[in-house]
Amino acid sequence: MRRLAPAERVNVWGSLPITVAVTDAAFGPDLRTALDAAERLNEADRLRLWQRLSESLTSESGDEVGQAHLLTERVAALDALTAEYERRGLVGSGRRLTARDFNEGCRATGSVWNATRVVRAWGRWRTALDVLHGARAHDRIGERAARLTTGFARRSRQDARQAIADWVATKPQALANHAYDTWAKERNASLSPEKLPYPGSSAVRSMLGTTTFAGAVRRAVAERDGDTPPKAAERTIEDYSLVLDGHRLVNRIGASLLLGWTEVAVRNATREGRFPVVALLGRASLYLAEDIERFGKGQSPKSVGDEFAGRVQTVENIAVLRGVSQQAISLGIQRSSPHYPQPQGKVGRAYWWDAKKTHEWFAEHPEYAARRKRRVRAA
């Protein structure tokens, strides 16, 4: 990795109204040779060269201004990453910068950058680091812009049903997830860059709210034929979320339903810092539903994380405050016992309590407070 000097905006193509951010150190031997050759071209050949470069970097989405802005953002993201690598002395060490370390460094230096902005530019944190270390991006500017603007909208039940319908129309020998994934991979390889790919079998399961791919196929066929699947069998956002102070918080499954992703993809995105964790339900992360929806539309999240830290309590917390076992709390909930604070609801299969209401209940019933609090197992 070369050390970059402060960027200057220069006109690379002479009389053409095109400017890019470059540095003296960025002019390696190959780039200098290419620029020298470009400067010797006539005006017509320069235009043809620029058209060819534009086509290799962008797609025919029609949004030239948006593509140019995204290209500028990608260059600036690499500059910000390079500056943090140099500040930490990681250049040439082989170590990869984490999103958390990058955010801490940007806050320390007063930079306007953060990991979320890098991910918006490059799609994934890992992709940005790969390109920084010399790899080549797999998608083009226009394709990435199309994902940001339409990716959230396409991840719906209708898209899952259409994918299943297209696959079933080929009369596969087995209605199995591996057979579908093989077909989807072959179809995606032949799609034009501006079209979004078919979802994988795991994403189809998440979009249709089933636990098995065979169940997703049956549900897609039933809905296509006009049959309504049982309401109890559907997974809804309300089943995997809670409302606190007028804000809806979703767990990993709820986030996967909102985005049409797999739960593993949501977990990886959390590790990469794409959207902040605002609270914990035991060991499970909770996200602001509005942040997830904004991310799906290519927008920045509003929260910064930990807004509701300590507000959501579990059976384990109530058992500690009450001085009894977790089994006793669960039994008290089933019997609606007045000797225990009743939960505000369930997120998935886990009961949850609002810490404020819990403290109010124990203030009204001090006789039920534990005399010796049990130690809570570290999260």
PDB file of N, CA, C and O in Angstrom, residues 123 151-152 155 202-207 235 252-253 255-270 274-275 295-296:
ATOM      1  N   GLY A 123     -20.709  -1.354  -0.471  1.00  0.00           N
ATOM      2  CA  GLY A 123     -21.596  -2.507  -0.338  1.00  0.00           C
ATOM      3  C   GLY A 123     -21.286  -3.366   0.865  1.00  0.00           C
ATOM      4  O   GLY A 123     -22.180  -3.795   1.581  1.00  0.00           O
ATOM      5  N   GLY A 151     -33.115  -2.405  -3.868  1.00  0.00           N
ATOM      6  CA  GLY A 151     -32.885  -3.677  -3.192  1.00  0.00           C
ATOM      7  C   GLY A 151     -33.892  -3.968  -2.106  1.00  0.00           C
ATOM      8  O   GLY A 151     -34.360  -5.096  -1.950  1.00  0.00           O
ATOM      9  N   PHE A 152     -34.275  -2.930  -1.319  1.00  0.00           N
ATOM     10  CA  PHE A 152     -35.211  -3.160  -0.241  1.00  0.00           C
ATOM     11  C   PHE A 152     -36.592  -3.497  -0.789  1.00  0.00           C
ATOM     12  O   PHE A 152     -37.282  -4.375  -0.282  1.00  0.00           O
ATOM     13  N   ARG A 155     -37.072  -7.169  -2.096  1.00  0.00           N
ATOM     14  CA  ARG A 155     -37.049  -8.264  -1.141  1.00  0.00           C
ATOM     15  C   ARG A 155     -38.422  -8.395  -0.491  1.00  0.00           C
ATOM     16  O   ARG A 155     -38.644  -8.019   0.637  1.00  0.00           O
ATOM     17  N   SER A 202     -32.162 -19.665   1.251  1.00  0.00           N
ATOM     18  CA  SER A 202     -32.312 -19.160   2.621  1.00  0.00           C
ATOM     19  C   SER A 202     -33.090 -17.847   2.627  1.00  0.00           C
ATOM     20  O   SER A 202     -33.948 -17.625   3.495  1.00  0.00           O
ATOM     21  N   ALA A 203     -32.802 -16.975   1.672  1.00  0.00           N
ATOM     22  CA  ALA A 203     -33.541 -15.714   1.576  1.00  0.00           C
ATOM     23  C   ALA A 203     -35.002 -15.957   1.229  1.00  0.00           C
ATOM     24  O   ALA A 203     -35.897 -15.265   1.742  1.00  0.00           O
ATOM     25  N   VAL A 204     -35.269 -16.945   0.385  1.00  0.00           N
ATOM     26  CA  VAL A 204     -36.652 -17.276   0.040  1.00  0.00           C
ATOM     27  C   VAL A 204     -37.414 -17.730   1.284  1.00  0.00           C
ATOM     28  O   VAL A 204     -38.561 -17.335   1.517  1.00  0.00           O
ATOM     29  N   ARG A 205     -36.767 -18.565   2.093  1.00  0.00           N
ATOM     30  CA  ARG A 205     -37.409 -19.007   3.343  1.00  0.00           C
ATOM     31  C   ARG A 205     -37.732 -17.823   4.242  1.00  0.00           C
ATOM     32  O   ARG A 205     -38.805 -17.753   4.847  1.00  0.00           O
ATOM     33  N   SER A 206     -36.795 -16.877   4.358  1.00  0.00           N
ATOM     34  CA  SER A 206     -37.024 -15.715   5.213  1.00  0.00           C
ATOM     35  C   SER A 206     -38.155 -14.841   4.680  1.00  0.00           C
ATOM     36  O   SER A 206     -38.994 -14.361   5.447  1.00  0.00           O
ATOM     37  N   MET A 207     -38.195 -14.646   3.359  1.00  0.00           N
ATOM     38  CA  MET A 207     -39.226 -13.791   2.778  1.00  0.00           C
ATOM     39  C   MET A 207     -40.620 -14.397   2.901  1.00  0.00           C
ATOM     40  O   MET A 207     -41.605 -13.684   3.086  1.00  0.00           O
ATOM     41  N   ARG A 235     -44.751 -15.899   9.788  1.00  0.00           N
ATOM     42  CA  ARG A 235     -43.900 -15.135  10.683  1.00  0.00           C
ATOM     43  C   ARG A 235     -44.062 -13.664  10.336  1.00  0.00           C
ATOM     44  O   ARG A 235     -43.845 -13.252   9.201  1.00  0.00           O
ATOM     45  N   ARG A 252     -32.955 -10.208  15.473  1.00  0.00           N
ATOM     46  CA  ARG A 252     -32.294 -10.600  14.229  1.00  0.00           C
ATOM     47  C   ARG A 252     -33.284 -11.173  13.221  1.00  0.00           C
ATOM     48  O   ARG A 252     -33.199 -10.895  12.012  1.00  0.00           O
ATOM     49  N   ILE A 253     -34.248 -11.965  13.701  1.00  0.00           N
ATOM     50  CA  ILE A 253     -35.232 -12.543  12.782  1.00  0.00           C
ATOM     51  C   ILE A 253     -36.112 -11.439  12.205  1.00  0.00           C
ATOM     52  O   ILE A 253     -36.413 -11.433  11.005  1.00  0.00           O
ATOM     53  N   ALA A 255     -35.294  -8.328  11.744  1.00  0.00           N
ATOM     54  CA  ALA A 255     -34.509  -7.589  10.760  1.00  0.00           C
ATOM     55  C   ALA A 255     -34.407  -8.358   9.448  1.00  0.00           C
ATOM     56  O   ALA A 255     -34.451  -7.769   8.359  1.00  0.00           O
ATOM     57  N   SER A 256     -34.268  -9.688   9.543  1.00  0.00           N
ATOM     58  CA  SER A 256     -34.183 -10.495   8.316  1.00  0.00           C
ATOM     59  C   SER A 256     -35.492 -10.450   7.541  1.00  0.00           C
ATOM     60  O   SER A 256     -35.497 -10.467   6.307  1.00  0.00           O
ATOM     61  N   LEU A 257     -36.636 -10.381   8.256  1.00  0.00           N
ATOM     62  CA  LEU A 257     -37.922 -10.278   7.567  1.00  0.00           C
ATOM     63  C   LEU A 257     -38.070  -8.912   6.888  1.00  0.00           C
ATOM     64  O   LEU A 257     -38.628  -8.820   5.787  1.00  0.00           O
ATOM     65  N   LEU A 258     -37.584  -7.860   7.530  1.00  0.00           N
ATOM     66  CA  LEU A 258     -37.681  -6.527   6.934  1.00  0.00           C
ATOM     67  C   LEU A 258     -36.824  -6.400   5.684  1.00  0.00           C
ATOM     68  O   LEU A 258     -37.224  -5.765   4.698  1.00  0.00           O
ATOM     69  N   LEU A 259     -35.634  -7.000   5.716  1.00  0.00           N
ATOM     70  CA  LEU A 259     -34.703  -6.857   4.597  1.00  0.00           C
ATOM     71  C   LEU A 259     -34.809  -7.982   3.575  1.00  0.00           C
ATOM     72  O   LEU A 259     -34.293  -7.856   2.466  1.00  0.00           O
ATOM     73  N   GLY A 260     -35.455  -9.089   3.962  1.00  0.00           N
ATOM     74  CA  GLY A 260     -35.452 -10.251   3.076  1.00  0.00           C
ATOM     75  C   GLY A 260     -34.130 -10.967   3.072  1.00  0.00           C
ATOM     76  O   GLY A 260     -33.790 -11.644   2.100  1.00  0.00           O
ATOM     77  N   TRP A 261     -33.353 -10.809   4.143  1.00  0.00           N
ATOM     78  CA  TRP A 261     -32.050 -11.459   4.264  1.00  0.00           C
ATOM     79  C   TRP A 261     -32.166 -12.717   5.101  1.00  0.00           C
ATOM     80  O   TRP A 261     -33.190 -12.984   5.722  1.00  0.00           O
ATOM     81  N   THR A 262     -31.091 -13.472   5.134  1.00  0.00           N
ATOM     82  CA  THR A 262     -31.000 -14.574   6.084  1.00  0.00           C
ATOM     83  C   THR A 262     -30.535 -14.023   7.432  1.00  0.00           C
ATOM     84  O   THR A 262     -29.986 -12.924   7.520  1.00  0.00           O
ATOM     85  N   GLU A 263     -30.760 -14.809   8.480  1.00  0.00           N
ATOM     86  CA  GLU A 263     -30.326 -14.377   9.808  1.00  0.00           C
ATOM     87  C   GLU A 263     -28.802 -14.279   9.880  1.00  0.00           C
ATOM     88  O   GLU A 263     -28.256 -13.426  10.582  1.00  0.00           O
ATOM     89  N   VAL A 264     -28.120 -15.159   9.168  1.00  0.00           N
ATOM     90  CA  VAL A 264     -26.655 -15.107   9.152  1.00  0.00           C
ATOM     91  C   VAL A 264     -26.171 -13.815   8.510  1.00  0.00           C
ATOM     92  O   VAL A 264     -25.210 -13.184   8.971  1.00  0.00           O
ATOM     93  N   ALA A 265     -26.855 -13.380   7.443  1.00  0.00           N
ATOM     94  CA  ALA A 265     -26.473 -12.135   6.785  1.00  0.00           C
ATOM     95  C   ALA A 265     -26.678 -10.941   7.714  1.00  0.00           C
ATOM     96  O   ALA A 265     -25.860 -10.012   7.739  1.00  0.00           O
ATOM     97  N   VAL A 266     -27.753 -10.965   8.508  1.00  0.00           N
ATOM     98  CA  VAL A 266     -27.992  -9.879   9.466  1.00  0.00           C
ATOM     99  C   VAL A 266     -26.899  -9.877  10.537  1.00  0.00           C
ATOM    100  O   VAL A 266     -26.394  -8.821  10.932  1.00  0.00           O
ATOM    101  N   ARG A 267     -26.532 -11.053  11.003  1.00  0.00           N
ATOM    102  CA  ARG A 267     -25.467 -11.142  12.012  1.00  0.00           C
ATOM    103  C   ARG A 267     -24.156 -10.597  11.458  1.00  0.00           C
ATOM    104  O   ARG A 267     -23.450  -9.831  12.134  1.00  0.00           O
ATOM    105  N   ASN A 268     -23.813 -10.976  10.236  1.00  0.00           N
ATOM    106  CA  ASN A 268     -22.570 -10.483   9.638  1.00  0.00           C
ATOM    107  C   ASN A 268     -22.619  -8.973   9.421  1.00  0.00           C
ATOM    108  O   ASN A 268     -21.611  -8.274   9.610  1.00  0.00           O
ATOM    109  N   ALA A 269     -23.779  -8.470   9.018  1.00  0.00           N
ATOM    110  CA  ALA A 269     -23.914  -7.024   8.819  1.00  0.00           C
ATOM    111  C   ALA A 269     -23.762  -6.273  10.140  1.00  0.00           C
ATOM    112  O   ALA A 269     -23.209  -5.176  10.178  1.00  0.00           O
ATOM    113  N   THR A 270     -24.231  -6.880  11.229  1.00  0.00           N
ATOM    114  CA  THR A 270     -24.071  -6.247  12.545  1.00  0.00           C
ATOM    115  C   THR A 270     -22.602  -6.175  12.923  1.00  0.00           C
ATOM    116  O   THR A 270     -22.124  -5.160  13.437  1.00  0.00           O
ATOM    117  N   ARG A 274     -23.050  -2.157   9.949  1.00  0.00           N
ATOM    118  CA  ARG A 274     -23.964  -1.545   8.977  1.00  0.00           C
ATOM    119  C   ARG A 274     -25.138  -0.854   9.663  1.00  0.00           C
ATOM    120  O   ARG A 274     -25.613   0.166   9.181  1.00  0.00           O
ATOM    121  N   PHE A 275     -25.664  -1.437  10.732  1.00  0.00           N
ATOM    122  CA  PHE A 275     -26.708  -0.755  11.486  1.00  0.00           C
ATOM    123  C   PHE A 275     -26.470  -1.015  12.966  1.00  0.00           C
ATOM    124  O   PHE A 275     -26.059  -2.098  13.369  1.00  0.00           O
ATOM    125  N   PHE A 295     -31.789   1.582   6.114  1.00  0.00           N
ATOM    126  CA  PHE A 295     -30.646   0.909   5.500  1.00  0.00           C
ATOM    127  C   PHE A 295     -31.069   0.191   4.220  1.00  0.00           C
ATOM    128  O   PHE A 295     -30.338   0.210   3.218  1.00  0.00           O
ATOM    129  N   GLY A 296     -32.237  -0.445   4.262  1.00  0.00           N
ATOM    130  CA  GLY A 296     -32.712  -1.136   3.068  1.00  0.00           C
ATOM    131  C   GLY A 296     -32.954  -0.205   1.904  1.00  0.00           C
ATOM    132  O   GLY A 296     -32.884  -0.608   0.747  1.00  0.00           O
TER     133      GLY A 296
END
